[in-house]
Amino acid sequence: MSKPPGAPPAHGERTRELIVQTALRLFAERGYERTTMRAIADAAGLSVSNAYYYFRSKDQLVQEFYAEIQRRHREEAAEALGRDGFVDRLRGVLHAGVTVMAPYHDFAGSFVGVAINPRSGSSPFSDESTAAREAAIGLFRDVVEGAKPAVDRQVRADLPELLWLAYLGVTLYWVHDTSYEQDRTRRLIDLATPFVARLIRLSRLPGMRPITTDLLWLVRKVRS
Amino acid sequence: MSKPPGAPPAHGERTRELIVQTALRLFAERGYERTTMRAIADAAGLSVSNAYYYFRSKDQLVQEFYAEIQRRHREEAAEALGRDGFVDRLRGVLHAGVTVMAPYHDFAGSFVGVAINPRSGSSPFSDESTAAREAAIGLFRDVVEGAKPAVDRQVRADLPELLWLAYLGVTLYWVHDTSYEQDRTRRLIDLATPFVARLIRLSRLPGMRPITTDLLWLVRKVRS
DNA sequence: ACTGTGATTTGAACTAGTTCAAATCCAGGG
DNA sequence: CCCTGGATTTGAACTAGTTCAAATCACAGT
C-alpha cells in the first residue's frame, strides 16, 4: 500500500502533494467553482493534463480536501479529548470540526453538493471513502469510550456512528448558516450537546428502556 | 403576477412549457448529466440559446422539476389525507413522496447535489424556493391538522416544519438507498412513523414536559 | 555510452454549459 | 401597406472539465 516510512518521497509523490496543496490554497482563496483546473496547473507550474495524470477529476481533489480536513479535525480535537465529561468531549469535538472548516465556509456548499451525490465517490457513504468514514467515526468512538463517568453500555456500541451522523447534520446546518461567523451553528452545538446527553441518561429510566431498544433496533435494521 | 385564468396561453408560455416537459422526459430517460441542453433543445425543436432565453441555467430546469414533483406529491397524497389516524396520514404522505420520486431515483443524486448547495437557488432553504417550501410544509400541516384524534396542542404548531425536515432526511436516505426498488426506505418509513407518534404521545407525560419544552425551544432558537 | 521500458508530461482536441450581438418575428399605430 | 419597438430566435464564440495520442524523461540492464 505504501512505502517504508522515512523513505524519501518519490518524484510522483511530491508532484501529487504539490497539486493538492496548490488546489487547497486556491480553493480557500477563490472558492471551488472559480478555481479552474487550468489555474491549479498554472499555479503549480505544470500542465493541465499532468494534473489529470495524478487525479482522475476535479471531484477527486475534493476528496483530498476532505482527507486534509479530517486530519486537522483530529488535531484540533485533541484537547477536547483530554477532558472527562461526555458533554465536554462531544461539544469540544464538534466545535473543533466547525473551527477547521471555517476558512472554507463560503464555498463549502459546492463541496457538500459534490459529496451528497451517492455516485460521486466522495460521498461519505461510498466505498471509496470507507477509510475516511472509519476515521471520522473513530473520532466519535474516542468521545464515547474515553468519557468519565462511562456512557451507558446499552448505547455505547451504536453511539459513535449516530454521533457521526449527527455531525454530518451539523455540517449541513453549518453550510446553510449565514449568521456572522456561523454563530448559530456554535449555539446549536452548545444547546444540542447537553440535550443529547440528557436523552442518553433518560434512556436508562425504566419506562424508557423499550423505546431505546426499539430505536436502536430501528437504527440497526435500517443500516442495512 | 399571472394572467386571468382561462386566457389562452401566450406563445412564450407554451414554448416554456414545452421545454420543461421535454427536459423532464429526457431526465427520466437518460438521467441528469447525460441530458445536455443541446439534446433538450433538439428534442424540443429549437436552438440552445432559445432555451436559455426561458431558463437562466440548467439548474433552473431542476427547480421546475421540483415544482412538478411537488404537484404530483400532493396529488398522490390525497388519498392518505382522507384517513383519520396521525400515523396513517403521515405514513401515507411519506410513501406518496417516495412513489412520485421513484422514476428518478437513479440520478436523483445529481439533483440533490444541486439542491443542497445554499447558493443554488433550488436549495429548499433559499429565498427563491420559499413558495415551494411553504407548499411542502403545507402538506405536513394537513397531515397534522386533519388527524383524529387531534395531535397534542403543545407540538402542533412546530410539528409540520419538523416533519418536513424529517421528510428531507428521508429523501436523503432514499437517494442513497441501493436496495431493490428502495425497499429499505419503505421500511424506514413504516418503522419510523409509529415511533414518531410514540414520541409525540410520550411528550405529554408529566416527566417529559420539560424536555419537550426544551427541545421546542431549541428548535425555535436555532431556526433563526 | 546505449537501449528498452515504464513513469511523466504535454499540446491539442472534445464536450457541454453559458453568453452575446445580430437577426427575425409580430402586433399595434400611422 | 409601412414602420417601429418589444418579444423571440439564432449561430457563433467563450469557458472549463476531461481525454488522448504523442513526446519526453529516468533509470535498469547491457
Coordinates of C-alpha atoms (C1' of nucleotides) in Angstrom, one line a residue:
Chain A
M1 CA 0.0 0.0 0.0
S2 CA 2.7 2.5 1.0
K3 CA 6.4 2.8 1.2
P4 CA 8.5 2.1 4.3
P5 CA 8.2 5.2 6.5
G6 CA 11.2 7.5 6.2
A7 CA 12.0 6.7 2.6
P8 CA 12.3 9.9 0.6
P9 CA 9.1 10.5 -1.3
A10 CA 9.3 9.6 -5.0
H11 CA 9.1 12.3 -7.5
G12 CA 5.5 11.5 -8.4
E13 CA 4.6 11.6 -4.8
R14 CA 5.9 15.1 -4.4
T15 CA 4.2 16.3 -7.6
R16 CA 0.9 14.9 -6.3
E17 CA 1.3 16.6 -3.0
L18 CA 2.2 19.9 -4.7
I19 CA -1.1 19.7 -6.7
V20 CA -3.1 19.1 -3.6
Q21 CA -1.6 21.9 -1.6
T22 CA -2.0 24.3 -4.6
A23 CA -5.6 23.3 -5.0
L24 CA -6.4 23.7 -1.3
R25 CA -4.8 27.1 -1.3
L26 CA -6.7 28.3 -4.4
F27 CA -10.0 26.8 -3.1
A28 CA -9.6 28.8 0.1
E29 CA -8.7 31.9 -1.8
R30 CA -11.3 31.9 -4.5
G31 CA -13.8 29.1 -3.8
Y32 CA -14.4 25.9 -5.6
E33 CA -16.1 26.9 -8.9
R34 CA -13.8 29.8 -9.5
T35 CA -10.7 27.6 -9.1
T36 CA -10.2 26.1 -12.5
M37 CA -8.1 23.1 -13.2
R38 CA -6.1 25.4 -15.5
A39 CA -5.5 27.8 -12.7
I40 CA -4.3 25.0 -10.4
A41 CA -2.0 23.6 -13.0
D42 CA -0.6 27.1 -13.7
A43 CA -0.1 27.9 -10.1
A44 CA 1.6 24.6 -9.6
G45 CA 3.7 25.1 -12.6
L46 CA 2.6 22.2 -14.7
S47 CA 0.2 21.4 -17.5
V48 CA -3.5 20.6 -17.0
S49 CA -3.2 17.1 -18.4
N50 CA -0.4 16.5 -16.0
A51 CA -2.7 17.3 -13.1
Y52 CA -5.1 14.8 -14.6
Y53 CA -2.4 12.2 -14.6
Y54 CA -2.5 12.3 -10.8
F55 CA -6.2 13.0 -10.2
R56 CA -9.0 11.4 -12.1
S57 CA -11.1 14.5 -11.8
K58 CA -11.7 17.8 -10.0
D59 CA -14.0 15.9 -7.7
Q60 CA -11.1 13.8 -6.5
L61 CA -9.4 16.9 -5.4
V62 CA -12.4 17.5 -3.2
Q63 CA -11.7 14.1 -1.6
E64 CA -8.2 15.1 -0.9
F65 CA -9.7 18.2 0.8
Y66 CA -11.8 16.0 3.0
A67 CA -8.9 13.9 4.0
E68 CA -6.9 17.0 4.9
I69 CA -9.8 18.5 6.9
Q70 CA -10.2 15.1 8.7
R71 CA -6.5 15.2 9.7
R72 CA -6.8 18.8 11.0
H73 CA -10.1 17.9 12.8
R74 CA -8.4 15.2 14.8
E75 CA -5.6 17.5 15.6
E76 CA -7.9 20.3 16.7
A77 CA -10.0 17.9 18.7
A78 CA -7.1 16.5 20.7
E79 CA -7.5 19.0 23.6
A80 CA -11.2 18.3 24.0
L81 CA -10.5 14.6 24.1
G82 CA -8.3 15.2 27.1
R83 CA -11.3 16.2 29.2
D84 CA -13.5 13.8 31.2
G85 CA -17.2 14.6 30.9
F86 CA -19.1 13.3 27.9
V87 CA -20.7 16.6 27.1
D88 CA -17.4 18.4 27.3
R89 CA -15.8 15.9 25.0
L90 CA -18.6 15.9 22.4
R91 CA -19.0 19.7 22.4
G92 CA -15.3 20.1 22.0
V93 CA -15.0 17.7 19.1
L94 CA -18.0 19.3 17.3
H95 CA -16.6 22.8 17.8
A96 CA -13.2 21.6 16.6
G97 CA -14.9 20.4 13.4
V98 CA -16.5 23.8 12.8
T99 CA -13.3 25.6 13.5
V100 CA -11.2 23.7 10.9
M101 CA -13.9 24.1 8.3
A102 CA -14.4 27.8 8.9
P103 CA -12.0 29.1 6.2
Y104 CA -13.9 27.2 3.6
H105 CA -17.4 28.2 4.7
D106 CA -18.2 30.5 1.8
F107 CA -18.0 27.8 -0.8
A108 CA -18.4 24.6 1.3
G109 CA -21.8 24.4 -0.3
S110 CA -20.2 23.3 -3.6
F111 CA -18.3 20.6 -1.8
V112 CA -21.3 19.3 0.0
G113 CA -23.2 19.3 -3.3
V114 CA -20.5 17.1 -4.7
A115 CA -20.3 14.9 -1.6
I116 CA -24.0 14.3 -1.3
N117 CA -24.2 12.6 -4.6
P118 CA -24.1 8.9 -4.0
R119 CA -22.3 8.2 -7.2
S120 CA -19.6 10.8 -6.6
G121 CA -17.2 8.6 -4.7
S122 CA -16.6 11.4 -2.3
S123 CA -19.9 10.7 -0.7
P124 CA -19.3 9.9 2.9
F125 CA -21.2 6.7 2.4
S126 CA -19.4 5.5 -0.6
D127 CA -17.0 2.5 -0.7
E128 CA -14.2 4.8 -1.8
S129 CA -14.4 6.8 1.4
T130 CA -14.6 3.9 3.7
A131 CA -11.3 4.8 5.3
A132 CA -12.2 8.4 5.8
R133 CA -15.5 7.4 7.3
E134 CA -14.0 4.9 9.7
A135 CA -11.6 7.6 10.8
A136 CA -14.4 10.1 11.4
I137 CA -16.5 7.6 13.3
G138 CA -13.3 6.7 15.2
L139 CA -13.1 10.3 16.5
F140 CA -16.6 9.9 18.0
R141 CA -15.7 6.5 19.3
D142 CA -13.0 8.2 21.3
V143 CA -15.5 10.7 22.5
V144 CA -17.7 7.9 23.9
E145 CA -15.0 5.5 25.1
G146 CA -13.0 8.0 27.0
A147 CA -15.9 9.6 28.8
K148 CA -15.9 9.6 32.6
P149 CA -18.3 8.6 34.0
A150 CA -18.7 6.0 31.4
V151 CA -21.5 6.1 28.9
D152 CA -24.3 3.6 29.4
R153 CA -23.3 0.3 28.0
Q154 CA -26.7 -0.2 26.2
V155 CA -25.9 2.6 23.7
R156 CA -22.2 2.6 23.7
A157 CA -21.8 0.4 20.6
D158 CA -24.1 2.4 18.3
L159 CA -23.5 5.8 19.7
P160 CA -20.3 6.7 17.7
E161 CA -22.0 6.1 14.4
L162 CA -25.0 8.0 15.5
L163 CA -22.9 10.9 16.7
W164 CA -21.1 10.9 13.4
L165 CA -24.4 11.1 11.6
A166 CA -25.4 14.0 13.9
Y167 CA -22.1 15.6 13.0
L168 CA -23.0 15.4 9.3
G169 CA -26.2 17.0 10.2
V170 CA -24.4 19.8 12.0
T171 CA -22.3 20.2 8.9
L172 CA -25.3 20.6 6.7
Y173 CA -26.7 23.2 9.1
W174 CA -23.4 24.9 9.2
V175 CA -23.2 25.1 5.4
H176 CA -26.6 26.9 5.3
D177 CA -25.7 29.1 8.3
T178 CA -25.4 32.7 7.2
S179 CA -25.0 34.2 10.6
Y180 CA -21.9 36.1 11.5
E181 CA -19.0 33.7 11.7
Q182 CA -21.6 30.9 11.8
D183 CA -22.5 31.7 15.4
R184 CA -25.8 30.0 15.1
T185 CA -24.0 26.7 14.5
R186 CA -21.9 27.3 17.6
R187 CA -25.1 27.9 19.5
L188 CA -26.7 24.8 18.1
I189 CA -23.8 22.8 19.3
D190 CA -23.8 24.3 22.7
L191 CA -27.6 23.7 23.1
A192 CA -27.9 20.3 21.5
T193 CA -24.9 18.7 23.2
P194 CA -26.3 18.6 26.7
F195 CA -29.6 17.7 25.3
V196 CA -28.2 14.6 23.7
A197 CA -26.6 13.7 27.0
R198 CA -29.9 14.1 28.7
L199 CA -31.6 11.8 26.2
I200 CA -28.9 9.2 26.8
R201 CA -29.3 9.4 30.5
L202 CA -33.1 9.3 30.1
S203 CA -32.8 6.1 28.1
R204 CA -31.8 4.3 31.3
L205 CA -35.0 5.1 33.1
P206 CA -37.2 2.0 33.4
G207 CA -40.1 3.4 31.4
M208 CA -37.8 4.4 28.5
R209 CA -36.0 1.1 28.0
P210 CA -38.4 -0.3 25.5
I211 CA -38.2 2.9 23.4
T212 CA -34.5 3.0 23.5
T213 CA -34.3 -0.6 22.5
D214 CA -36.8 0.0 19.7
L215 CA -34.9 2.9 18.4
L216 CA -31.6 1.1 18.4
W217 CA -33.3 -1.8 16.7
L218 CA -34.6 0.6 14.0
V219 CA -31.2 2.1 13.5
R220 CA -29.6 -1.3 13.1
K221 CA -32.4 -2.6 10.9
V222 CA -32.2 0.4 8.6
R223 CA -28.5 0.5 8.4
S224 CA -28.6 -2.5 6.0
Chain B
M1 CA -48.1 38.1 -11.4
S2 CA -50.2 35.9 -13.8
K3 CA -52.9 36.2 -16.4
P4 CA -56.6 35.9 -15.8
P5 CA -57.3 32.2 -15.6
G6 CA -58.8 30.7 -18.8
A7 CA -56.9 33.1 -21.1
P8 CA -55.2 31.2 -23.9
P9 CA -51.5 30.8 -23.0
A10 CA -49.2 33.3 -24.8
H11 CA -46.8 31.8 -27.3
G12 CA -43.8 32.3 -24.9
E13 CA -45.8 30.5 -22.2
R14 CA -46.3 27.5 -24.4
T15 CA -42.6 27.4 -25.5
R16 CA -41.6 27.5 -21.9
E17 CA -43.9 24.6 -21.0
L18 CA -42.6 22.6 -24.0
I19 CA -39.0 23.0 -22.8
V20 CA -39.9 21.8 -19.2
Q21 CA -41.8 18.8 -20.5
T22 CA -39.1 17.8 -22.9
A23 CA -36.4 18.2 -20.2
L24 CA -38.4 16.2 -17.6
R25 CA -38.9 13.4 -20.2
L26 CA -35.2 13.3 -21.1
F27 CA -34.1 13.5 -17.4
A28 CA -36.2 10.4 -16.7
E29 CA -34.9 8.6 -19.8
R30 CA -31.2 9.2 -19.5
G31 CA -30.5 11.0 -16.2
Y32 CA -29.4 14.5 -15.4
E33 CA -25.8 14.7 -16.5
R34 CA -26.4 12.8 -19.7
T35 CA -29.2 15.1 -20.7
T36 CA -27.4 18.0 -22.4
M37 CA -29.0 21.4 -23.0
R38 CA -28.3 20.7 -26.7
A39 CA -30.3 17.5 -26.5
I40 CA -33.2 19.2 -24.8
A41 CA -33.2 22.0 -27.4
D42 CA -33.0 19.5 -30.3
A43 CA -35.8 17.3 -28.9
A44 CA -38.0 20.4 -28.4
G45 CA -37.1 21.6 -31.9
L46 CA -35.4 24.9 -31.0
S47 CA -32.0 26.3 -30.5
V48 CA -30.0 26.0 -27.4
S49 CA -29.8 29.8 -26.9
N50 CA -33.5 29.9 -27.2
A51 CA -33.9 27.5 -24.3
Y52 CA -31.6 29.9 -22.4
Y53 CA -34.0 32.7 -23.2
Y54 CA -36.5 31.0 -21.0
F55 CA -34.3 29.5 -18.3
R56 CA -31.3 31.1 -16.8
S57 CA -29.5 27.8 -16.4
K58 CA -29.8 24.0 -16.4
D59 CA -30.2 24.3 -12.6
Q60 CA -33.3 26.2 -13.1
L61 CA -34.8 23.3 -15.0
V62 CA -34.1 21.3 -11.9
Q63 CA -36.3 23.8 -10.0
E64 CA -39.1 23.2 -12.4
F65 CA -38.6 19.5 -11.8
Y66 CA -39.1 20.1 -8.1
A67 CA -42.2 22.1 -8.7
E68 CA -43.6 19.3 -10.8
I69 CA -42.7 16.6 -8.2
Q70 CA -44.3 18.8 -5.6
R71 CA -47.6 18.9 -7.5
R72 CA -47.6 15.2 -8.1
H73 CA -46.8 14.6 -4.4
R74 CA -49.8 16.4 -3.3
E75 CA -52.0 14.6 -5.8
E76 CA -50.6 11.2 -4.8
A77 CA -51.0 12.1 -1.1
A78 CA -54.7 13.0 -1.4
E79 CA -55.9 9.5 -0.5
A80 CA -53.8 9.2 2.6
L81 CA -55.0 12.6 3.7
G82 CA -58.5 11.2 3.7
R83 CA -57.7 8.9 6.6
D84 CA -58.0 9.7 10.2
G85 CA -55.1 8.4 12.3
F86 CA -52.0 10.5 12.5
V87 CA -49.7 7.6 11.8
D88 CA -51.7 6.5 8.8
R89 CA -51.7 10.0 7.4
L90 CA -48.0 10.6 7.9
R91 CA -47.0 7.2 6.6
G92 CA -49.2 7.7 3.5
V93 CA -47.8 11.1 2.7
L94 CA -44.2 9.9 3.1
H95 CA -44.9 6.8 0.9
A96 CA -46.5 9.1 -1.7
G97 CA -43.4 11.2 -1.8
V98 CA -41.2 8.1 -2.5
T99 CA -43.7 6.9 -5.1
V100 CA -43.6 10.0 -7.2
M101 CA -39.9 10.3 -7.0
A102 CA -39.3 6.6 -7.9
P103 CA -38.8 7.1 -11.7
Y104 CA -36.0 9.5 -11.0
H105 CA -34.1 7.5 -8.4
D106 CA -31.1 6.6 -10.5
F107 CA -30.0 10.1 -10.9
A108 CA -31.8 11.9 -8.1
G109 CA -28.4 12.2 -6.5
S110 CA -27.4 14.8 -9.1
F111 CA -30.5 16.8 -8.3
V112 CA -29.9 16.6 -4.5
G113 CA -26.4 17.7 -5.1
V114 CA -27.6 20.8 -6.9
A115 CA -30.3 21.4 -4.3
I116 CA -28.1 21.1 -1.2
N117 CA -25.9 24.0 -2.3
P118 CA -27.1 27.0 -0.4
R119 CA -26.2 29.3 -3.3
S120 CA -28.0 27.3 -5.9
G121 CA -31.5 28.9 -5.5
S122 CA -33.0 25.5 -5.8
S123 CA -31.9 24.8 -2.2
P124 CA -35.1 24.1 -0.2
F125 CA -34.0 26.8 2.2
S126 CA -33.3 29.5 -0.3
D127 CA -35.5 32.6 -0.8
E128 CA -36.3 31.6 -4.4
S129 CA -37.9 28.4 -3.3
T130 CA -40.0 29.9 -0.5
A131 CA -43.2 29.2 -2.3
A132 CA -42.3 25.5 -2.9
R133 CA -41.1 25.2 0.7
E134 CA -44.4 26.6 2.0
A135 CA -46.3 24.2 -0.2
A136 CA -44.3 21.3 1.1
I137 CA -44.7 22.3 4.7
G138 CA -48.4 22.8 4.0
L139 CA -48.7 19.2 3.1
F140 CA -47.4 18.2 6.5
R141 CA -49.6 20.8 8.1
D142 CA -52.5 19.0 6.6
V143 CA -51.2 15.7 8.0
V144 CA -51.2 17.3 11.5
E145 CA -54.3 19.4 11.4
G146 CA -56.6 16.8 10.0
A147 CA -55.6 14.0 12.3
K148 CA -58.2 12.4 14.6
P149 CA -57.7 12.2 17.5
A150 CA -56.1 15.6 17.4
V151 CA -52.4 16.0 17.9
D152 CA -51.3 17.5 21.2
R153 CA -51.6 21.2 21.0
Q154 CA -48.2 21.7 22.6
V155 CA -46.4 20.5 19.5
R156 CA -49.0 21.2 16.8
A157 CA -47.5 24.5 15.7
D158 CA -44.0 23.3 15.1
L159 CA -44.7 19.8 14.0
P160 CA -45.3 20.5 10.3
E161 CA -41.9 22.1 9.8
L162 CA -40.2 19.3 11.8
L163 CA -42.0 16.6 9.7
W164 CA -40.9 18.4 6.6
L165 CA -37.3 18.4 7.8
A166 CA -37.7 14.7 8.6
Y167 CA -39.1 14.2 5.0
L168 CA -35.9 15.9 3.7
G169 CA -34.0 13.4 5.8
V170 CA -36.0 10.5 4.3
T171 CA -35.3 11.8 0.8
L172 CA -31.6 11.9 1.6
Y173 CA -31.8 8.3 2.8
W174 CA -33.8 7.4 -0.2
V175 CA -31.2 8.9 -2.6
H176 CA -28.5 6.7 -1.0
D177 CA -30.8 3.6 -0.8
T178 CA -29.5 1.0 -3.2
S179 CA -31.9 -1.8 -2.2
Y180 CA -34.3 -3.3 -4.7
E181 CA -36.9 -0.7 -5.5
Q182 CA -35.7 1.3 -2.5
D183 CA -37.4 -1.1 -0.1
R184 CA -35.3 0.0 2.7
T185 CA -36.7 3.4 2.5
R186 CA -40.2 2.0 2.6
R187 CA -39.3 0.0 5.7
L188 CA -37.7 3.1 7.3
I189 CA -41.0 4.9 6.8
D190 CA -43.0 2.1 8.2
L191 CA -40.8 1.7 11.2
A192 CA -40.1 5.3 12.0
T193 CA -43.6 6.7 11.6
P194 CA -45.2 4.9 14.6
F195 CA -42.0 5.7 16.5
V196 CA -42.5 9.4 15.9
A197 CA -46.1 9.1 17.0
R198 CA -45.0 7.4 20.2
L199 CA -42.5 10.1 20.9
I200 CA -45.2 12.7 20.5
R201 CA -47.5 10.9 22.8
L202 CA -44.7 10.5 25.3
S203 CA -44.1 14.2 25.3
R204 CA -47.3 14.6 27.2
L205 CA -46.2 12.6 30.2
P206 CA -45.6 14.8 33.2
G207 CA -41.9 13.8 33.4
M208 CA -41.3 14.6 29.8
R209 CA -42.8 18.1 29.6
P210 CA -39.6 20.0 30.5
I211 CA -37.7 18.0 27.8
T212 CA -40.3 18.6 25.2
T213 CA -40.4 22.3 26.0
D214 CA -36.6 22.5 25.9
L215 CA -36.5 20.7 22.5
L216 CA -39.1 23.0 21.0
W217 CA -37.2 25.9 22.5
L218 CA -34.0 24.7 20.9
V219 CA -35.7 24.3 17.5
R220 CA -37.1 27.8 17.6
K221 CA -33.9 29.2 18.8
V222 CA -31.9 27.6 16.1
R223 CA -34.3 28.4 13.3
S224 CA -33.2 32.0 13.3
Chain C
dA1 C1' 27.6 5.2 -23.5
dC2 C1' 23.4 2.7 -25.3
dT3 C1' 18.9 1.0 -25.3
dG4 C1' 14.4 -0.6 -23.8
dT5 C1' 10.7 0.3 -20.7
dG6 C1' 7.7 2.2 -17.7
dA7 C1' 6.6 6.7 -15.5
dT8 C1' 5.7 11.6 -16.6
dT9 C1' 4.5 15.4 -19.2
dT10 C1' 2.4 17.8 -22.8
dG11 C1' -0.4 20.3 -26.6
dA12 C1' -4.4 19.8 -29.0
dA13 C1' -9.0 18.5 -29.3
dC14 C1' -13.6 17.3 -27.5
dT15 C1' -17.9 18.1 -24.7
dA16 C1' -21.3 20.7 -22.5
dG17 C1' -23.0 24.9 -20.0
dT18 C1' -23.4 29.6 -21.0
dT19 C1' -23.2 34.3 -23.3
dC20 C1' -23.9 37.6 -26.8
dA21 C1' -24.7 40.5 -30.6
dA22 C1' -27.2 40.2 -34.5
dA23 C1' -31.2 38.6 -37.0
dT24 C1' -36.1 37.7 -37.2
dC25 C1' -40.9 37.9 -36.0
dC26 C1' -45.0 40.2 -34.7
dA27 C1' -48.6 43.3 -33.2
dG28 C1' -50.2 48.0 -33.0
dG29 C1' -50.2 52.8 -34.8
dG30 C1' -49.8 55.7 -38.8
Chain D
dC1 C1' -49.3 48.7 -46.7
dC2 C1' -45.4 50.6 -43.9
dC3 C1' -42.9 51.4 -39.7
dT4 C1' -41.5 50.7 -35.0
dG5 C1' -40.5 48.7 -30.7
dG6 C1' -40.5 44.8 -28.0
dA7 C1' -40.5 39.7 -27.9
dT8 C1' -38.2 35.7 -29.8
dT9 C1' -34.8 33.2 -32.1
dT10 C1' -30.4 32.1 -33.6
dG11 C1' -25.4 30.9 -34.9
dA12 C1' -21.0 31.6 -33.2
dA13 C1' -18.0 32.1 -29.6
dC14 C1' -16.3 31.5 -24.8
dT15 C1' -15.1 28.8 -20.7
dA16 C1' -13.9 24.9 -18.1
dG17 C1' -13.7 19.8 -17.2
dT18 C1' -11.8 16.0 -19.5
dT19 C1' -9.4 12.8 -22.8
dC20 C1' -5.8 11.2 -25.8
dA21 C1' -2.1 10.1 -28.6
dA22 C1' 2.4 11.5 -28.9
dA23 C1' 6.6 13.2 -26.8
dT24 C1' 9.9 13.2 -23.1
dC25 C1' 12.3 11.5 -19.1
dA26 C1' 14.7 8.3 -15.9
dC27 C1' 16.9 4.6 -14.9
dA28 C1' 17.9 -0.7 -15.0
dG29 C1' 20.4 -3.8 -17.6
dT30 C1' 23.8 -4.4 -21.3

